[in-house]
Short mmCIF file of C-alpha atoms in Angstrom, two decimals:
data_model
loop_
_atom_site.label_atom_id
_atom_site.label_comp_id
_atom_site.label_asym_id
_atom_site.label_seq_id
_atom_site.Cartn_x
_atom_site.Cartn_y
_atom_site.Cartn_z
CA MET A 1 19.23 -118.58 40.28
CA MET A 2 16.97 -117.29 37.50
CA SER A 3 15.22 -114.00 38.27
CA ASP A 4 11.42 -113.99 38.27
CA GLU A 5 11.50 -110.65 36.42
CA LEU A 6 12.04 -111.08 32.69
CA LEU A 7 11.86 -107.37 31.78
CA ILE A 8 12.47 -104.32 33.95
CA VAL A 9 11.54 -100.83 32.74
CA ASP A 10 13.31 -98.21 34.83
CA SER A 11 12.17 -94.56 34.71
CA ILE A 12 11.98 -94.32 30.92
CA LYS A 13 11.10 -91.06 29.23
CA LYS A 14 10.40 -90.12 25.63
CA TYR A 15 10.22 -86.44 24.69
CA PHE A 16 9.62 -85.37 21.09
CA PRO A 17 10.80 -81.88 20.00
CA LEU A 18 8.14 -79.61 18.50
CA ARG A 19 8.61 -76.98 15.84
CA THR A 20 8.49 -73.46 17.25
CA GLY A 21 8.77 -70.01 15.71
CA LEU A 22 12.04 -68.10 15.44
CA GLY A 23 13.12 -66.80 18.84
CA GLN A 24 10.52 -68.85 20.72
CA PRO A 25 11.61 -71.28 23.45
CA LYS A 26 11.94 -74.94 22.47
CA GLN A 27 8.88 -77.06 23.29
CA TRP A 28 8.65 -80.78 23.96
CA LEU A 29 5.85 -83.30 23.69
CA LYS A 30 6.25 -85.49 26.76
CA ALA A 31 4.86 -88.76 25.41
CA VAL A 32 6.32 -90.85 28.26
CA ASP A 33 7.56 -89.22 31.44
CA GLY A 34 9.24 -91.54 33.94
CA VAL A 35 7.56 -94.94 33.60
CA SER A 36 8.77 -97.94 35.63
CA PHE A 37 7.45 -101.51 35.89
CA ALA A 38 8.54 -105.14 35.70
CA VAL A 39 7.17 -108.05 33.67
CA LYS A 40 7.42 -111.43 35.38
CA ARG A 41 8.00 -114.72 33.63
CA ASN A 42 4.84 -116.48 32.40
CA LYS A 43 2.66 -113.50 33.36
CA VAL A 44 0.57 -110.97 31.44
CA PHE A 45 1.27 -107.32 32.27
CA ALA A 46 -1.39 -104.97 30.90
CA ILE A 47 -1.08 -101.24 30.19
CA VAL A 48 -4.34 -99.32 29.91
CA GLY A 49 -5.33 -95.72 29.34
CA GLU A 50 -6.95 -93.35 26.87
CA SER A 51 -5.54 -92.74 23.39
CA GLY A 52 -2.42 -90.58 23.52
CA CYS A 53 -1.41 -91.53 27.06
CA GLY A 54 1.89 -93.08 25.90
CA LYS A 55 1.08 -96.81 25.89
CA SER A 56 2.34 -97.55 22.38
CA THR A 57 5.41 -95.34 22.84
CA VAL A 58 6.38 -97.46 25.84
CA ALA A 59 5.98 -100.59 23.69
CA ARG A 60 8.18 -99.21 20.92
CA MET A 61 10.93 -98.28 23.37
CA ILE A 62 10.87 -101.78 24.85
CA LEU A 63 11.23 -103.23 21.33
CA LYS A 64 14.08 -100.82 20.52
CA LEU A 65 12.04 -99.22 17.75
CA LEU A 66 12.43 -95.92 19.63
CA THR A 67 15.34 -94.77 21.77
CA PRO A 68 14.40 -93.48 25.24
CA THR A 69 15.18 -89.86 26.02
CA ASP A 70 16.16 -91.05 29.50
CA GLY A 71 15.92 -94.18 31.64
CA ASN A 72 16.87 -97.81 31.09
CA ILE A 73 15.27 -101.08 30.00
CA TYR A 74 16.67 -104.39 31.25
CA PHE A 75 15.95 -107.74 29.61
CA LYS A 76 17.00 -110.79 31.65
CA GLY A 77 19.21 -108.50 33.74
CA HIS A 78 21.01 -106.85 30.80
CA ASN A 79 20.62 -103.20 29.83
CA THR A 80 19.27 -103.20 26.26
CA SER A 81 20.90 -99.82 25.49
CA GLY A 82 24.31 -101.50 25.57
CA PHE A 83 23.48 -104.35 23.21
CA ASP A 84 25.89 -104.95 20.33
CA ARG A 85 24.81 -106.30 16.94
CA HIS A 86 24.82 -109.93 18.07
CA ALA A 87 22.92 -109.18 21.30
CA ILE A 88 20.28 -107.20 19.38
CA LYS A 89 19.70 -110.17 17.07
CA GLU A 90 19.18 -112.45 20.09
CA PHE A 91 16.91 -109.83 21.65
CA ARG A 92 14.78 -109.64 18.48
CA GLN A 93 14.36 -113.40 18.67
CA SER A 94 13.32 -113.29 22.33
CA VAL A 95 10.92 -110.33 22.11
CA GLN A 96 8.22 -110.16 19.43
CA ILE A 97 5.29 -107.83 18.74
CA VAL A 98 1.73 -108.26 17.49
CA PHE A 99 0.57 -104.96 15.99
CA GLN A 100 -2.87 -103.36 16.04
CA ASP A 101 -3.57 -103.55 12.30
CA PRO A 102 -3.02 -107.09 10.95
CA PHE A 103 -3.24 -105.98 7.32
CA ALA A 104 -0.73 -103.13 7.54
CA SER A 105 1.77 -105.32 9.42
CA LEU A 106 1.84 -108.04 6.72
CA ASN A 107 3.69 -107.64 3.42
CA PRO A 108 0.92 -107.79 0.76
CA ARG A 109 3.36 -109.27 -1.78
CA MET A 110 4.48 -112.19 0.39
CA ARG A 111 2.67 -115.50 0.65
CA VAL A 112 1.99 -116.86 4.13
CA ILE A 113 4.69 -119.52 3.80
CA ASP A 114 7.26 -116.82 2.95
CA THR A 115 6.13 -114.55 5.79
CA LEU A 116 6.41 -117.31 8.38
CA SER A 117 9.55 -119.00 7.05
CA GLU A 118 11.60 -115.79 6.82
CA PRO A 119 12.27 -115.45 10.61
CA ILE A 120 13.13 -119.17 10.78
CA LYS A 121 15.73 -118.72 8.03
CA ILE A 122 17.17 -115.51 9.50
CA HIS A 123 17.68 -117.06 12.94
CA LYS A 124 18.61 -120.50 11.51
CA LEU A 125 16.04 -122.28 13.66
CA ALA A 126 15.41 -125.29 11.42
CA PRO A 127 17.04 -127.16 8.50
CA LYS A 128 15.76 -126.12 5.07
CA ASN A 129 13.85 -129.37 4.54
CA GLU A 130 11.97 -128.96 7.85
CA ILE A 131 10.87 -125.33 7.49
CA LYS A 132 7.58 -126.11 5.73
CA ASN A 133 6.55 -128.60 8.41
CA LYS A 134 7.37 -126.05 11.12
CA VAL A 135 5.25 -123.41 9.34
CA VAL A 136 2.31 -125.83 9.00
CA HIS A 137 2.60 -126.62 12.72
CA LEU A 138 2.51 -122.89 13.55
CA LEU A 139 -0.58 -122.39 11.38
CA LYS A 140 -2.35 -125.22 13.19
CA MET A 141 -1.38 -123.66 16.54
CA VAL A 142 -3.28 -120.51 15.59
CA GLY A 143 -6.28 -122.31 14.10
CA LEU A 144 -5.41 -122.20 10.38
CA THR A 145 -4.84 -125.04 7.92
CA GLU A 146 -2.17 -125.95 5.40
CA ASP A 147 -4.38 -124.42 2.68
CA ALA A 148 -3.21 -120.98 3.84
CA LEU A 149 0.44 -121.54 2.85
CA ASN A 150 0.34 -120.18 -0.70
CA ARG A 151 -2.23 -117.45 -0.19
CA TYR A 152 -1.65 -113.68 0.20
CA PRO A 153 -2.84 -111.41 3.05
CA HIS A 154 -5.71 -109.87 1.04
CA GLU A 155 -7.27 -113.33 0.70
CA PHE A 156 -7.91 -113.57 4.44
CA SER A 157 -10.36 -111.96 6.86
CA GLY A 158 -9.14 -109.57 9.58
CA GLY A 159 -9.25 -112.28 12.23
CA GLN A 160 -7.33 -114.73 10.03
CA ARG A 161 -4.68 -112.09 9.29
CA GLN A 162 -4.22 -111.46 13.01
CA ARG A 163 -3.79 -115.22 13.51
CA ILE A 164 -1.03 -115.13 10.87
CA CYS A 165 0.62 -112.21 12.72
CA ILE A 166 0.50 -114.21 15.97
CA ALA A 167 1.98 -117.24 14.16
CA ARG A 168 4.77 -115.00 12.84
CA ALA A 169 5.54 -113.83 16.38
CA LEU A 170 5.73 -117.47 17.51
CA THR A 171 8.11 -118.61 14.74
CA VAL A 172 11.18 -117.73 16.81
CA SER A 173 9.86 -119.15 20.13
CA PRO A 174 9.95 -115.80 21.95
CA GLU A 175 10.04 -115.35 25.71
CA LEU A 176 8.04 -112.12 25.59
CA ILE A 177 5.28 -110.94 23.24
CA VAL A 178 4.20 -107.30 23.15
CA ALA A 179 0.57 -107.15 21.98
CA ASP A 180 -0.20 -103.54 21.04
CA GLU A 181 -4.00 -103.18 20.81
CA PRO A 182 -4.21 -106.56 18.99
CA LEU A 183 -8.02 -106.66 19.03
CA SER A 184 -9.09 -103.09 18.28
CA ALA A 185 -9.11 -103.48 14.47
CA LEU A 186 -11.26 -106.64 14.63
CA ASP A 187 -15.00 -107.26 14.79
CA VAL A 188 -16.35 -107.99 18.27
CA SER A 189 -17.23 -111.56 17.26
CA ILE A 190 -13.61 -112.19 16.23
CA GLN A 191 -12.05 -110.48 19.26
CA ALA A 192 -13.09 -113.28 21.61
CA GLN A 193 -11.52 -115.91 19.33
CA ILE A 194 -8.17 -114.07 19.18
CA LEU A 195 -8.27 -113.42 22.92
CA ASN A 196 -8.83 -117.11 23.65
CA LEU A 197 -6.02 -117.97 21.23
CA LEU A 198 -3.59 -115.67 23.09
CA GLN A 199 -4.71 -117.21 26.38
CA ASP A 200 -4.10 -120.74 25.04
CA ILE A 201 -0.65 -119.80 23.73
CA LYS A 202 0.34 -118.29 27.07
CA ARG A 203 -0.84 -121.39 28.91
CA GLU A 204 0.88 -123.88 26.59
CA SER A 205 4.11 -122.00 25.85
CA ALA A 206 4.77 -120.20 29.17
CA ILE A 207 5.31 -116.92 27.27
CA SER A 208 5.26 -113.60 29.10
CA MET A 209 3.15 -110.85 27.56
CA ILE A 210 2.73 -107.09 27.64
CA PHE A 211 -0.87 -106.47 26.65
CA ILE A 212 -1.71 -102.89 25.64
CA SER A 213 -5.37 -101.98 25.37
CA HIS A 214 -8.09 -99.46 26.15
CA ASP A 215 -10.70 -102.23 26.54
CA LEU A 216 -10.97 -102.87 30.27
CA LYS A 217 -13.08 -106.02 29.92
CA VAL A 218 -10.37 -107.64 27.82
CA VAL A 219 -7.65 -106.55 30.25
CA HIS A 220 -9.61 -107.96 33.19
CA TYR A 221 -9.90 -111.31 31.41
CA ILE A 222 -6.31 -111.82 30.25
CA SER A 223 -3.94 -109.96 32.59
CA ASP A 224 -2.24 -110.72 35.91
CA GLU A 225 -1.15 -107.15 36.66
CA VAL A 226 -2.31 -103.77 35.33
CA ALA A 227 -0.67 -100.36 34.99
CA VAL A 228 -2.97 -97.39 34.34
CA MET A 229 -1.33 -94.59 32.35
CA TYR A 230 -2.35 -90.94 32.11
CA MET A 231 -0.43 -88.18 30.31
CA GLY A 232 2.75 -90.24 29.99
CA LYS A 233 2.85 -91.45 33.59
CA ILE A 234 1.63 -94.49 35.53
CA VAL A 235 -0.99 -93.30 38.03
CA GLU A 236 -1.89 -96.72 39.46
CA MET A 237 -0.45 -100.23 39.28
CA ALA A 238 -1.83 -103.32 40.98
CA ASP A 239 -2.76 -106.97 40.60
CA THR A 240 -5.67 -107.21 38.18
CA GLU A 241 -8.32 -108.36 40.64
CA ASP A 242 -7.28 -105.77 43.24
CA LEU A 243 -7.46 -102.96 40.70
CA PHE A 244 -10.86 -103.94 39.31
CA THR A 245 -12.50 -104.67 42.66
CA SER A 246 -11.03 -101.69 44.52
CA PRO A 247 -9.61 -98.91 42.30
CA LYS A 248 -7.83 -96.15 44.24
CA HIS A 249 -6.84 -93.42 41.79
CA PRO A 250 -9.69 -91.14 40.63
CA TYR A 251 -8.66 -91.70 37.00
CA THR A 252 -8.87 -95.49 37.39
CA LYS A 253 -12.32 -95.06 38.89
CA LEU A 254 -13.32 -92.88 35.93
CA LEU A 255 -12.11 -95.48 33.43
CA LEU A 256 -13.98 -98.28 35.15
CA SER A 257 -17.20 -96.28 35.55
CA SER A 258 -17.18 -95.10 31.93
CA ALA A 259 -16.30 -98.44 30.32
CA PRO A 260 -19.88 -99.61 29.54
CA LYS A 261 -20.75 -96.28 27.86
CA ILE A 262 -17.89 -96.35 25.36
CA ARG A 263 -19.38 -99.08 23.19
CA VAL A 264 -22.30 -97.06 21.82
CA LYS A 265 -21.42 -94.22 19.48
CA GLU A 266 -24.60 -92.31 20.25
CA ALA A 267 -23.53 -92.01 23.89
CA ARG A 268 -20.60 -89.85 22.78
CA VAL A 269 -22.69 -87.48 20.67
CA ALA A 270 -25.30 -86.56 23.24
CA SER A 271 -26.33 -82.91 23.11
CA GLN A 272 -23.97 -80.36 24.65
CA GLU A 273 -26.80 -79.07 26.79
CA SER A 274 -27.44 -82.43 28.44
CA LYS A 275 -23.72 -82.87 29.11
CA LEU A 276 -23.48 -79.52 30.87
CA LYS A 277 -26.26 -80.48 33.22
CA LYS A 278 -24.29 -83.45 34.48
CA PRO A 279 -22.10 -82.61 37.49
CA ASN A 280 -19.13 -84.60 36.19
CA SER A 281 -19.33 -83.63 32.51
CA LYS A 282 -15.88 -81.99 32.68
CA LEU A 283 -14.30 -85.35 33.43
CA MET A 284 -14.77 -86.59 29.89
CA THR A 285 -14.21 -83.31 28.03
CA ASP A 286 -11.33 -81.30 29.53
CA VAL A 287 -8.48 -83.52 28.39
CA PRO A 288 -5.07 -81.79 28.43
CA THR A 289 -2.37 -82.50 25.84
CA PRO A 290 1.17 -83.87 26.38
CA VAL A 291 2.43 -80.48 25.17
CA ASN A 292 0.61 -78.44 27.83
CA ILE A 293 0.50 -80.76 30.85
CA PRO A 294 -1.11 -79.00 33.85
CA LEU A 295 1.02 -78.12 36.87
CA GLY A 296 0.70 -80.41 39.86
CA CYS A 297 -1.27 -83.59 39.26
CA SER A 298 -1.92 -83.79 35.51
CA PHE A 299 -5.39 -85.22 36.20
CA HIS A 300 -6.55 -82.47 38.55
CA PRO A 301 -8.56 -80.46 35.93
CA ARG A 302 -10.84 -83.50 35.49
CA CYS A 303 -10.70 -84.90 39.03
CA PRO A 304 -13.86 -84.90 41.19
CA GLU A 305 -11.75 -85.54 44.32
CA LYS A 306 -9.16 -82.76 43.95
CA PHE A 307 -8.15 -80.53 46.85
CA ASP A 308 -5.49 -77.91 47.65
CA PRO A 309 -2.17 -79.62 46.74
CA CYS A 310 -3.44 -81.13 43.49
CA ASP A 311 -2.94 -78.09 41.25
CA SER A 312 0.53 -77.22 42.57
CA SER A 313 2.34 -80.40 43.65
CA THR A 314 2.99 -83.50 41.52
CA PRO A 315 2.09 -86.68 43.45
CA GLU A 316 4.66 -89.47 43.64
CA LEU A 317 3.86 -93.09 42.82
CA LYS A 318 3.70 -94.54 46.35
CA ASN A 319 3.25 -98.05 47.73
CA LEU A 320 -0.20 -98.49 49.24
CA ASN A 321 -0.69 -101.95 50.73
CA GLY A 322 1.09 -103.73 47.88
CA ARG A 323 -0.11 -101.51 45.03
CA LEU A 324 1.24 -98.26 43.60
CA VAL A 325 -0.87 -95.10 43.49
CA ALA A 326 0.05 -91.53 42.49
CA CYS A 327 -2.51 -89.44 44.34
CA HIS A 328 -2.33 -86.84 47.14
CA ARG A 329 -5.20 -88.55 48.94
CA TYR A 330 -2.94 -91.43 49.92
#
């Protein structure tokens, strides 16, 4: 019987060594520190959090672009760390990524037809005389025409380039797509088009997706389950509707309450005096670093709900009525 879980991430960690002076103790940047979750077939699993929380590092470990310091990743029941050369090639075909910057992730010297036909040739997915027709079909799937075949990336808009990147990910008929901030480099007017395109692809192709973003409105729209990350750890994980209607962790509440204010630049550059007058001004300013993570709960310096154990004891990720929450209040 086929398992409902396509990908299982089991307690993965990624520590980066830092340069220290002669005779000083070795220091580590704990980018990811014990993250676990599962991605189900034909579902969208979203990872949200502020910049630097470890979202993209998790994505790169899943794709085997980074090797975990500890922990394991299982794809269709097999530990990816033990893959041989042949298994890695099959894995690369089954798991694809859509990067944040559509221009940087396309070879500026390759025409669209070359970019899209290359994976088909590598994996021998179609006879030579059928490759062009397959590429044209992929372009139509993402809303582009045959006219794009012989053009170069610089001849397209940002939204069109991201469509090409999505088409490239689809060339090998993957089972899982990792979308790492796929909308953040695009204009707001284009974001909705790409989001709808991803939704259509998921619906028509039954592809699972890991969607990484800091935009909570987008996550609410596209995902089935959400993990909230803070300082390299998951602090809350729940079905999307449950998390948005009834957030439990103080950090999740902070993210949801601050979401509407992020869109206007002027809101970030309000005077220091006015910020100090607000009772919760510390919540948005005292952000620790992955090098100097506070003892106890890493969120406690910013938490409006902290109490005695928070600054001395690290909370475990516990099951709370079907969701996971890492907070001493539960």
